[in-house]
Coordinates of C-alpha atoms and ligand atoms in Angstrom, one line a residue:
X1 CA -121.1 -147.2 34.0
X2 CA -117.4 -147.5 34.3
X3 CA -115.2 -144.3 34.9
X4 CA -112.4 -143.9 34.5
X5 CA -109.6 -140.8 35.7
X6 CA -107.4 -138.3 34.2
X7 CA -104.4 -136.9 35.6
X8 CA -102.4 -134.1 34.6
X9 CA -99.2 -132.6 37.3
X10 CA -97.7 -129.8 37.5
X11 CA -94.3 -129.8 39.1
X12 CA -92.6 -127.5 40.8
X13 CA -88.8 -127.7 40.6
X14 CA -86.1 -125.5 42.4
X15 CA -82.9 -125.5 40.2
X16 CA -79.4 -126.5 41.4
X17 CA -77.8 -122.7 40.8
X18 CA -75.2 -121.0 43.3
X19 CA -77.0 -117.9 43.3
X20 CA -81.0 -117.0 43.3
X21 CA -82.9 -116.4 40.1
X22 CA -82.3 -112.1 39.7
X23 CA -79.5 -111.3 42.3
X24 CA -76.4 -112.4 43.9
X25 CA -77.9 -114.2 47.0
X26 CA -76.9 -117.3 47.6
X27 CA -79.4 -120.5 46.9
X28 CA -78.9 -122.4 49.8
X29 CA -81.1 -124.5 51.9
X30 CA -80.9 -123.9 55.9
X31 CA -80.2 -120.9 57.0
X32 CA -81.8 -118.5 59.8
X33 CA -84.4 -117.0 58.1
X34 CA -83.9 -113.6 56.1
X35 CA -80.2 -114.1 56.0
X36 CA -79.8 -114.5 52.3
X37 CA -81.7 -111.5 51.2
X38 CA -81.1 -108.5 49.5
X39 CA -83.2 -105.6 47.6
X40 CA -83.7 -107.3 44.5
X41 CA -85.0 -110.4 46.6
X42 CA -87.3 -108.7 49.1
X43 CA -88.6 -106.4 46.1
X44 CA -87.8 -103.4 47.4
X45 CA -88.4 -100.0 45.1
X46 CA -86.2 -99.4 42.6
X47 CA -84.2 -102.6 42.0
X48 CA -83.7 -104.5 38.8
X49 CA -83.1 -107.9 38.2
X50 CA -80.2 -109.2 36.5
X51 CA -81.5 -112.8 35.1
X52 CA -79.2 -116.0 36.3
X53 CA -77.7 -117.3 33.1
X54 CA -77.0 -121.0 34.7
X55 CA -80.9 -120.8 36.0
X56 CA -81.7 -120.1 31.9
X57 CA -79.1 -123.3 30.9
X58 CA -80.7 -125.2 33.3
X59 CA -84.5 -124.8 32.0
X60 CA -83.5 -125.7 28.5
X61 CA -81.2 -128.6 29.6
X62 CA -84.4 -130.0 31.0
X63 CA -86.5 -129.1 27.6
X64 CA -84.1 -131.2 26.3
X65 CA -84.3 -134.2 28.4
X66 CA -87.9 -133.8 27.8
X67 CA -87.8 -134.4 24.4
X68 CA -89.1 -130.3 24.2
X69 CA -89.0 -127.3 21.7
X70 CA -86.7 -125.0 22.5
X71 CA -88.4 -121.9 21.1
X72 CA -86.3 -119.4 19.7
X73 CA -88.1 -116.6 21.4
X74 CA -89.6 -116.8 25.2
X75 CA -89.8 -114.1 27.5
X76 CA -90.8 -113.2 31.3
X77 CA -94.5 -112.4 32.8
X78 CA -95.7 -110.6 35.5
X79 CA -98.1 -112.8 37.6
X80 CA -99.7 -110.6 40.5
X81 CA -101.0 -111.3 43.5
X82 CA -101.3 -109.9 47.0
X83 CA -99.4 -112.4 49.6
X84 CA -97.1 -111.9 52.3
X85 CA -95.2 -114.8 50.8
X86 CA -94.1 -112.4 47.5
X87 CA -92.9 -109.1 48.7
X88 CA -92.7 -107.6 45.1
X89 CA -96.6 -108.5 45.0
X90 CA -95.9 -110.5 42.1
X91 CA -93.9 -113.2 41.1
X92 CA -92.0 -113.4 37.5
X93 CA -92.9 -116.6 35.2
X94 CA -93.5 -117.6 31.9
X95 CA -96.7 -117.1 30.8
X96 CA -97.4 -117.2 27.5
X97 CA -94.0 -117.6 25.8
X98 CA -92.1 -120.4 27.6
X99 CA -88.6 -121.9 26.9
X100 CA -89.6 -125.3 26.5
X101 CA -92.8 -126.8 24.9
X102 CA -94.4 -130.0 23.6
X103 CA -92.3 -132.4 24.9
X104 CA -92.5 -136.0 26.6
X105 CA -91.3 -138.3 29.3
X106 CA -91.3 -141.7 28.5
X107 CA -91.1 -144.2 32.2
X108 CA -92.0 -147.7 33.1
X109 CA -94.9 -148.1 34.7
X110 CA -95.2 -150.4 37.5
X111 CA -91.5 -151.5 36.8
X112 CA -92.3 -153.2 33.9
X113 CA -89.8 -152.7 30.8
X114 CA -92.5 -154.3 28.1
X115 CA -93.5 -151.5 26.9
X116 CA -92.7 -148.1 28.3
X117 CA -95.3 -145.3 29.7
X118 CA -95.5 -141.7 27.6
X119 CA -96.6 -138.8 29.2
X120 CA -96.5 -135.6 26.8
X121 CA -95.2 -132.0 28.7
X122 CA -96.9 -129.6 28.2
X123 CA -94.0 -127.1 28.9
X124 CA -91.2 -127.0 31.4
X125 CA -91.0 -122.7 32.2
X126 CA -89.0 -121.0 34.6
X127 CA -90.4 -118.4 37.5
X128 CA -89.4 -117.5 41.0
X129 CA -90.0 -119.4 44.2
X130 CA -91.3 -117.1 47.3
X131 CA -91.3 -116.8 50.6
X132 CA -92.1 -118.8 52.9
X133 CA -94.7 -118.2 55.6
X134 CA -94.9 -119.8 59.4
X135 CA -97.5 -119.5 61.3
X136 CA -97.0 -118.8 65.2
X137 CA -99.7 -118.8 67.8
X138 CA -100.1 -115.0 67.3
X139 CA -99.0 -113.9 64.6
X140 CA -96.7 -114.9 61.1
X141 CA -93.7 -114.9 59.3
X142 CA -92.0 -114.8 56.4
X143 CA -88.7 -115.7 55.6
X144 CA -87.2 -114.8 52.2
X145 CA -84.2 -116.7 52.1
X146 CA -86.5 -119.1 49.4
X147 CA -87.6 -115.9 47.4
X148 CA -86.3 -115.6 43.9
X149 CA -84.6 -119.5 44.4
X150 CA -84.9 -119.7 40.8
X151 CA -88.1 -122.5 40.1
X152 CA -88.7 -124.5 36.8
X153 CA -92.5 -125.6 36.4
X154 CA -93.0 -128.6 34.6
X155 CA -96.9 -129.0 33.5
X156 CA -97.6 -132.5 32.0
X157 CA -100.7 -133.1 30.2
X158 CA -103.6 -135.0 30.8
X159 CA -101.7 -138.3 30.2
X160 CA -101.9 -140.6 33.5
X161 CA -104.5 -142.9 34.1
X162 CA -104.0 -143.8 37.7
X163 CA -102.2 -142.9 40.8
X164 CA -99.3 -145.1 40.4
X165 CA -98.7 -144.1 37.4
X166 CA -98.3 -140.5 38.9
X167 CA -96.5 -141.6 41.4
X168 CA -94.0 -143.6 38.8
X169 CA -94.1 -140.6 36.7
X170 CA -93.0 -138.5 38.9
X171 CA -90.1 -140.3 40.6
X172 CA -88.5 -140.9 36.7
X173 CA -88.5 -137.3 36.0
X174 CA -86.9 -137.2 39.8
X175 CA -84.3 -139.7 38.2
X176 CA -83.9 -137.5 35.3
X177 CA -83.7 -134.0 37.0
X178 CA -81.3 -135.8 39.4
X179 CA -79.2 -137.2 36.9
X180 CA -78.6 -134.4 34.7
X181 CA -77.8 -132.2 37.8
X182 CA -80.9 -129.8 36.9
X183 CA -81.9 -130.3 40.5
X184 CA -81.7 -131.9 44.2
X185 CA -85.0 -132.8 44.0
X186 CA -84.9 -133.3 47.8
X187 CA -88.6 -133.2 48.8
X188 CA -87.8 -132.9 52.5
X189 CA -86.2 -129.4 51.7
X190 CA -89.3 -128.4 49.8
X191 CA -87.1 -128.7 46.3
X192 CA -89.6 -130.6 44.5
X193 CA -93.5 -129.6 44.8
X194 CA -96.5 -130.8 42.8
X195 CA -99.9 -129.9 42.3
X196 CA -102.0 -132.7 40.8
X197 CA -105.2 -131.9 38.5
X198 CA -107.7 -135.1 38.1
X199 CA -111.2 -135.7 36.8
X200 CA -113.0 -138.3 35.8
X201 CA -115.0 -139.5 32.6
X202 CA -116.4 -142.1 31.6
X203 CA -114.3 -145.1 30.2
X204 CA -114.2 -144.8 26.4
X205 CA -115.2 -141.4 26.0
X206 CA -113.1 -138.5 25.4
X207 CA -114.5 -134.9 26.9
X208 CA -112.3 -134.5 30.0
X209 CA -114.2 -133.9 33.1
X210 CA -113.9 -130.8 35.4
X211 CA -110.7 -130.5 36.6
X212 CA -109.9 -130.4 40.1
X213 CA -106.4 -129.5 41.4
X214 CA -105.2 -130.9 44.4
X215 CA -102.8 -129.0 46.3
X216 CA -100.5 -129.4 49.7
X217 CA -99.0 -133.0 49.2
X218 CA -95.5 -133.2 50.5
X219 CA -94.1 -136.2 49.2
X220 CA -94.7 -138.4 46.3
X221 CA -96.3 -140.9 48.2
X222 CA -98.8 -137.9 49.2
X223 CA -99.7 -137.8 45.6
X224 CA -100.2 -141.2 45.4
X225 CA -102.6 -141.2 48.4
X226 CA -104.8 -137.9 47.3
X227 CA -105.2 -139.6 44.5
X228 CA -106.6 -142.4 46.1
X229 CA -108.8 -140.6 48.0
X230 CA -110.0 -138.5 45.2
X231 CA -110.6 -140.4 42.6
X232 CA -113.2 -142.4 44.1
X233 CA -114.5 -139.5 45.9
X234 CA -115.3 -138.2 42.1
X235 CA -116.3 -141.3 40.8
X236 CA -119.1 -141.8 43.7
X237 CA -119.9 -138.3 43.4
X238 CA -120.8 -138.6 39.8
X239 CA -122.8 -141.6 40.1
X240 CA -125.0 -140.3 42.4
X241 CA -126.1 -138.1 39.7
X242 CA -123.9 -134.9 41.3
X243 CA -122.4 -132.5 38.8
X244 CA -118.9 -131.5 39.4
X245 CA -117.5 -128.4 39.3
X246 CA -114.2 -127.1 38.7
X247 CA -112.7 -126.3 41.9
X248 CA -109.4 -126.2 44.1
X249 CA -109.1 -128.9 46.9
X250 CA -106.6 -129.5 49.7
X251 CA -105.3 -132.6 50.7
X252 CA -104.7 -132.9 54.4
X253 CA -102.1 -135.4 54.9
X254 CA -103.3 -136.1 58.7
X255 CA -106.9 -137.6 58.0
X256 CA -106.0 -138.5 54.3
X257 CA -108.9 -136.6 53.1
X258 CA -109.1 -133.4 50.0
X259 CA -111.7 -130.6 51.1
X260 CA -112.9 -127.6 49.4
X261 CA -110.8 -124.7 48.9
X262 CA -112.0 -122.4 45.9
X263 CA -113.8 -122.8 43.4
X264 CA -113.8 -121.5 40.4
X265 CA -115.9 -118.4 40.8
X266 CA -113.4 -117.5 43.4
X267 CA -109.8 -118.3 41.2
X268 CA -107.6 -115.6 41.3
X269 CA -106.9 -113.1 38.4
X270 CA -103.7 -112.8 38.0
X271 CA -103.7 -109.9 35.5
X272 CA -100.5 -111.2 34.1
X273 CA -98.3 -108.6 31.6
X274 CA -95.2 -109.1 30.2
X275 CA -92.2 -108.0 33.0
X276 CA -90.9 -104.8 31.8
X277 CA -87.7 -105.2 33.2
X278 CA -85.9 -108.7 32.0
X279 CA -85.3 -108.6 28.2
X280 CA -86.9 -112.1 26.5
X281 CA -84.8 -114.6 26.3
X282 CA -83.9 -116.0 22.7
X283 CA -81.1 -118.5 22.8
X284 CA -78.8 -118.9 19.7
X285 CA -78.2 -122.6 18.1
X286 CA -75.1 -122.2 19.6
X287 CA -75.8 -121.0 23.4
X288 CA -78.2 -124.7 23.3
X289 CA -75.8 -126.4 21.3
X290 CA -73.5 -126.1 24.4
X291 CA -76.3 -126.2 26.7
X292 CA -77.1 -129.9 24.6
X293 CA -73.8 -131.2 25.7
X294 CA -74.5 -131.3 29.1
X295 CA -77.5 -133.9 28.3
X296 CA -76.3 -137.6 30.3
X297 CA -77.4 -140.7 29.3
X298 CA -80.6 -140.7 31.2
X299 CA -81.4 -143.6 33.9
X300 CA -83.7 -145.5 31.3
X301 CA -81.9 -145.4 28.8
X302 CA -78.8 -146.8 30.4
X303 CA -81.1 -149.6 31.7
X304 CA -82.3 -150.5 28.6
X305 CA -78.8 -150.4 26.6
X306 CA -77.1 -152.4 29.5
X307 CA -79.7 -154.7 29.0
X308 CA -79.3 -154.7 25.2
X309 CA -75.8 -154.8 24.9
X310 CA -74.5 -157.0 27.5
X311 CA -77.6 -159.4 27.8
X312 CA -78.4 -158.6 31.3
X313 CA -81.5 -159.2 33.0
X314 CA -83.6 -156.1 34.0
X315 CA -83.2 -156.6 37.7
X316 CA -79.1 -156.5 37.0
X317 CA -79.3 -153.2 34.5
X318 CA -81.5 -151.9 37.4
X319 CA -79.2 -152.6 40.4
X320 CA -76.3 -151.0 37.9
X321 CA -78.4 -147.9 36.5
X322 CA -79.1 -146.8 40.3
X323 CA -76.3 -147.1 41.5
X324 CA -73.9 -145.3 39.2
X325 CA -70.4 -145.9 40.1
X326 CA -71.0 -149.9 40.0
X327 CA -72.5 -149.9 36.7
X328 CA -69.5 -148.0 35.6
X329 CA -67.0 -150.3 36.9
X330 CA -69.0 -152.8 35.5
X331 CA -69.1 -151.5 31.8
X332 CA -65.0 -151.1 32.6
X333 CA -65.4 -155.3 33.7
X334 CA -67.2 -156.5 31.2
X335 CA -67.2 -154.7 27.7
X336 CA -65.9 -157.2 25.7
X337 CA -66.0 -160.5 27.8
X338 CA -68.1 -163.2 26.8
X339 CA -69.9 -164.1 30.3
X340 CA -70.9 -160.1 31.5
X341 CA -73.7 -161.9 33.6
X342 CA -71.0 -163.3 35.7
X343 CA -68.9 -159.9 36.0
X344 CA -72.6 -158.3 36.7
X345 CA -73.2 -160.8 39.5
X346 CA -69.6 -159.9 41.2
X347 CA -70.2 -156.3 41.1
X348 CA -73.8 -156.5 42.2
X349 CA -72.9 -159.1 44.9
X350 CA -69.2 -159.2 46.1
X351 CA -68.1 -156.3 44.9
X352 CA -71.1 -154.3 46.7
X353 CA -70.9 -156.3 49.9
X354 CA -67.6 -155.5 50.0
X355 CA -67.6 -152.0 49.4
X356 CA -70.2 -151.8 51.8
X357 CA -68.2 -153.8 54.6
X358 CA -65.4 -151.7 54.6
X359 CA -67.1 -148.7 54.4
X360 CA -65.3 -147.6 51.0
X361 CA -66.2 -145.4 48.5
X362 CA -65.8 -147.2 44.8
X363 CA -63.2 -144.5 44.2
X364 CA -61.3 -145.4 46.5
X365 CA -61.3 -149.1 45.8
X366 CA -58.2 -150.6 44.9
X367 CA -59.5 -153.9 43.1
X368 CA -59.7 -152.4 39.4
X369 CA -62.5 -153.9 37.0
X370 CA -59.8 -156.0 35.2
X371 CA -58.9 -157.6 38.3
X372 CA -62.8 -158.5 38.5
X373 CA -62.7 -159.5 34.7
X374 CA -59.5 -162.0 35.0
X375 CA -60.9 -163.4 38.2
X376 CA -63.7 -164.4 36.2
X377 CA -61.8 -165.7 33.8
X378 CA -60.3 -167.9 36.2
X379 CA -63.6 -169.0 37.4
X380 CA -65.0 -170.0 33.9
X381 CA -61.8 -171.2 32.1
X382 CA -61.8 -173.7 35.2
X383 CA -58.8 -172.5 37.0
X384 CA -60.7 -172.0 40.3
X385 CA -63.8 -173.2 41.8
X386 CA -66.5 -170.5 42.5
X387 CA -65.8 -171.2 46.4
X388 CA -62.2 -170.5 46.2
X389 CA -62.9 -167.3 43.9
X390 CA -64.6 -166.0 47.1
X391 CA -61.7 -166.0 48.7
X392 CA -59.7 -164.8 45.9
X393 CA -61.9 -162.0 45.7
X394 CA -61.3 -160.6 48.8
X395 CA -57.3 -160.7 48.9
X396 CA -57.6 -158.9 45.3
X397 CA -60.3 -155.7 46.9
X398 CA -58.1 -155.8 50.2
X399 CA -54.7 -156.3 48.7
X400 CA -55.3 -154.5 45.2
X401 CA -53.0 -157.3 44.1
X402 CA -53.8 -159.5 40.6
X403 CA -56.9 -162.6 41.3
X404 CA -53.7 -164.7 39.2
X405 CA -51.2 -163.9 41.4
X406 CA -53.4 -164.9 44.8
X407 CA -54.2 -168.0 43.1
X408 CA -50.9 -168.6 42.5
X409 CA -49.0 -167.8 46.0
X410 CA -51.6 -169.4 47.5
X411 CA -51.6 -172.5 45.5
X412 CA -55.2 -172.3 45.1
X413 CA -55.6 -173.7 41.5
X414 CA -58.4 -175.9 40.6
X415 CA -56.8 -179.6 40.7
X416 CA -58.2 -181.4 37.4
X417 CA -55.7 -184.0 37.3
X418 CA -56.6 -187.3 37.4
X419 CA -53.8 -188.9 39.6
X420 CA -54.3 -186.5 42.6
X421 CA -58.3 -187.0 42.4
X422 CA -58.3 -190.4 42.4
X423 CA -56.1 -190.9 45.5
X424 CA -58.4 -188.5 47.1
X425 CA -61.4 -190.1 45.8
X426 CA -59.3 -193.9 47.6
X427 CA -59.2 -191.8 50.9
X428 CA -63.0 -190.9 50.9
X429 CA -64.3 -194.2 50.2
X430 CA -62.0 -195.7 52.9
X431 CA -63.0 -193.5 55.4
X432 CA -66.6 -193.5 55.0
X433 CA -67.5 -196.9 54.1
X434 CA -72.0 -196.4 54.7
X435 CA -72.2 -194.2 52.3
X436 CA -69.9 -195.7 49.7
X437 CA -72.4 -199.1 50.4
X438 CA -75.4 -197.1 50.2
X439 CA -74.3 -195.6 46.5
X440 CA -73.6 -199.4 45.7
X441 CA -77.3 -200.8 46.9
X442 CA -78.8 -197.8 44.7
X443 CA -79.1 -194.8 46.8
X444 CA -77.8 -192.3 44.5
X445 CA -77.8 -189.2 46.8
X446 CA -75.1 -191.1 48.9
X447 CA -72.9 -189.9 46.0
X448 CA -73.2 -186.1 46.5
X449 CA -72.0 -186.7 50.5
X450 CA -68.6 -188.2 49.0
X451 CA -68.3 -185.6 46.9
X452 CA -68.8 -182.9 49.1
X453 CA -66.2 -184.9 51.6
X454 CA -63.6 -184.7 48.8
X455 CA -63.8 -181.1 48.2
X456 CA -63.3 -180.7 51.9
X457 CA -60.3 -183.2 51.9
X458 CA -59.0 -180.9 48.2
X459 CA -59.5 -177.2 50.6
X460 CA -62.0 -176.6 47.6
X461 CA -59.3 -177.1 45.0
X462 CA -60.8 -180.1 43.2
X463 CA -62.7 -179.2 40.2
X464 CA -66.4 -181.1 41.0
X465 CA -67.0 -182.5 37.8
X466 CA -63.8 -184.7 37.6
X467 CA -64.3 -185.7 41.1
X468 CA -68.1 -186.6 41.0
X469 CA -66.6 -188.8 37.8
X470 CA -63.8 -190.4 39.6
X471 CA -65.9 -191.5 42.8
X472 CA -68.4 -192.5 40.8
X473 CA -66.0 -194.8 38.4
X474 CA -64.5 -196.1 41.4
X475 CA -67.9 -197.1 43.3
X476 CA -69.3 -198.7 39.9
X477 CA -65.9 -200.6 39.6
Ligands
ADP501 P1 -104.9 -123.9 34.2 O1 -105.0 -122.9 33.1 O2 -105.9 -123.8 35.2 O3 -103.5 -123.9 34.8 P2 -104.3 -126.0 32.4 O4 -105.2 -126.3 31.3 O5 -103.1 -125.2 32.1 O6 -105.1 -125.3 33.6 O7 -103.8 -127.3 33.1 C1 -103.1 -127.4 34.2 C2 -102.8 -128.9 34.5 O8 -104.1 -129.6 34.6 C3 -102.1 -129.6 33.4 O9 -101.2 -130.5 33.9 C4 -103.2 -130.3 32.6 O10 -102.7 -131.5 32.0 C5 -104.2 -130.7 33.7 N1 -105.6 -130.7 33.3 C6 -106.2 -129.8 32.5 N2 -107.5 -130.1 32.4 C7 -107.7 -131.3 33.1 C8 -108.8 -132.1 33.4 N3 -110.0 -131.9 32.9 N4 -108.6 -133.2 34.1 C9 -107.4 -133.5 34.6 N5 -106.3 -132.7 34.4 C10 -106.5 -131.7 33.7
ZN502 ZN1 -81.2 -111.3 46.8
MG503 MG1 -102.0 -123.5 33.2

């Protein structure tokens, strides 16, 4: 029998605020530990917390990204536990009553634009990070500076198939999160965690399997890898006839292997109850009518209207979607020109190169996108040769001078004319008599040495098509 697995994730998100998620402490990354603490933050007796209002934007900008409800009433939970890591000896989340539900994430899977992936979200609810603990050769710590960092949990449903298409999943809502400024994501500095819940079943059925969560990955590629480790490890398992049970594994990122860590009899109960202290939240139509303005043309979206409107390939509308700033200046280059694929090539070769050369930042450039646009202009109206357009290029991006003006200083028009060609086309033929003999007894390649020799002789200013005509008039004659 075939199996096949089941994947639902549930990431952990720390939000891009200035301040934690109920006090004034600053969320920053780095510090000595317990510097940015206060009462509210270390849960000290007596203290009330004040919600972040940019924390509460922030979880409904990303309900709207994902394509979520925004429910009109949601309100805060009390999930307790005992752990050093949560001083208050709980931490505050949504439990039952989230801001954001029934949503989806739509991604390409494997890079391939036919056709796009859908996972559905569950919900995308806000809580609290906590401390974090370090353990020395003797004895712990905790440092609080992470504790109420405010943390949006984003639980998918049982959607993905595979372990790439976790690992794609997760790095497009990455590219969303990133993009609308919701978060770092910077996995090195713990901003983005995930806990991955598989199964297996067999293909063509639909009871889901017993879930096992997966936890301690550090990096999206970690995902990936559990994954590969576990889903055969379920799939073996259940083919020798075992039964599994729901349980909670940890993947150990040294030997690449998941072990045991609870099962199920041994969960935890959190005894959740609605916080008593934070009033629920029920935005107005017009609080996420304002929070709806801050929604960006996501990354896939982009990449799929570049390639829509100005007939780019997907490699191009990639190239520009990533990097930002050059698929602006190319929408400034080419909106409205006929040949965009030749403005895109620029940007994504020259213009990058450059940039890159000279260590500038696009801001800073001074070649402007119209300067790109009439330089191509040049180029396809037959002006200039590709070659000399090289050159152009660069005077224009050093010089922030006009591609016409270089052209012109520098005399470096395409020469069509006839007269000046064909005394050119005289002085290669005289001057390399083999080869005009071999073209004459039939060896046709001959041909593209002459013509490569008068370009040379024209400093690249001979348009090739009248040339290859003339020599090859004159060597028929
Ligand atoms: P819990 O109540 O234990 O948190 P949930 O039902 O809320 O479990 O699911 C948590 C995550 O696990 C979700 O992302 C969900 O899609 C996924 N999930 C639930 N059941 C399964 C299963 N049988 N196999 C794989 N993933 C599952
Ligand atoms: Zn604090
Ligand atoms: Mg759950």
């Amino acid at each position: 029998m075939d199996y096949e697995a089941v994947i639902g994730l549930e990431t952990h998100v720390q939000l891009k605020t200035l301040s934690k998620m109920w006090c004034g402490c600053p969320n920053v990354f780095g510090s000595d530990p317990n510097t940015n603490v206060c009462p509210v933050c270390l849960g000290l007796p007596g203290v009330l917390p004040v919600a972040n209002e940019e924390a509460m934007r922030l979880t409904v900008l990303t309900g709207l990204l994902l394509n979520c409800e925004i429910p009109a009433y949601a309100k805060f939970d009390r999930k307790n536990y005992f752990y050093p890591d949560s001083a208050k000896n709980y931490q505050v989340t949504q439990y039952d009553r989230p801001s954001t539900q029934n949503g989806w994430l739509d991604f390409e899977f494997g890079g391939a634009p036919d056709g796009l992936t859908r996972v559905r979200i569950t919900r995308a609810h806000l809580e609290e990070d906590v401390g974090k603990s370090t353990h020395f050769d003797r004895h712990s710590g905790v440092d609080f500076n992470r504790a109420g960092v405010p943390l949006l949990e984003i639980v998918s449903e049982p959607d993905l198939t595979s372990s790439g298409m976790a690992y794609d999943y997760l790095n497009a809502l990455k590219d969303v999160l990133m993009r609308a400024g919701v978060s770092d994501c910077d996995m090195e500095k713990g901003m983005v965690r995930c806990d991955v819940n598989v199964s297996v079943r067999p293909v063509g059925t639909t009871p889901l399997g017993a879930k096992i969560e997966i936890k301690n990955m550090n990096s999206f590629s970690g995902v990936r890898r559990a994954l590969d480790y576990e889903i055969p490890r379920q799939i073996e398992a259940v083919r020798r006839g075992e039964k599994l049970r729901q349980e909670t594994r940890r993947w150990d990122d040294e030997t690449g292997i998941t072990e045991p860590m609870r099962s199920k009899e041994d969960a935890h109960d959190y005894r959740y109850f609605p916080e008593p202290d934070l009033m629920p939240f029920e935005p107005t139509a017009a609080w996420i009518g304002e929070v709806r303005t801050r929604v960006p043309e996501l990354p896939l979206q982009r990449k799929l209207r570049l390639m829509r409107d100005f007939n780019l390939p997907a490699g191009d509308a990639q190239v520009l979607t990533d990097h930002l700033e050059l698929g602006r200046f190319f929408e400034a280059a080419a909106t409205g020109y006929k040949n965009p694929k030749a403005i895109a090539n620029w940007v994504i070769n020259a213009l990058a190169a450059r940039l890159a050369e000279t260590h500038t930042e696009i801001a800073a450039a001074r070649i402007t996108p119209a300067a790109v646009r009439e330089l191509v202009e040049l180029v396809d109206s037959g002006r200039i040769s590709g070659k000399i357009a090289q050159e152009v290029f660069i005077a224009v991006f050093d010089q922030g001078v006009s591609p016409t003006s270089v052209v012109e200083s520098r005399g470096l028009a395409q020469v069509s004319d006839t007269g000046t060609i064909e005394t050119l086309a005289d002085q290669v033929i005289a001057a390399h008599p083999g080869p005009a003999a071999d073209f004459r007894a039939g060896k046709v390649a001959a041909l593209n040495f002459l013509k490569g020799q008068l370009m040379k002789l024209s400093k690249g200013q001979a348009n090739p098509a009248v040339a290859g005509e003339v020599l090859e008039r004159k060597l028929r004659a």
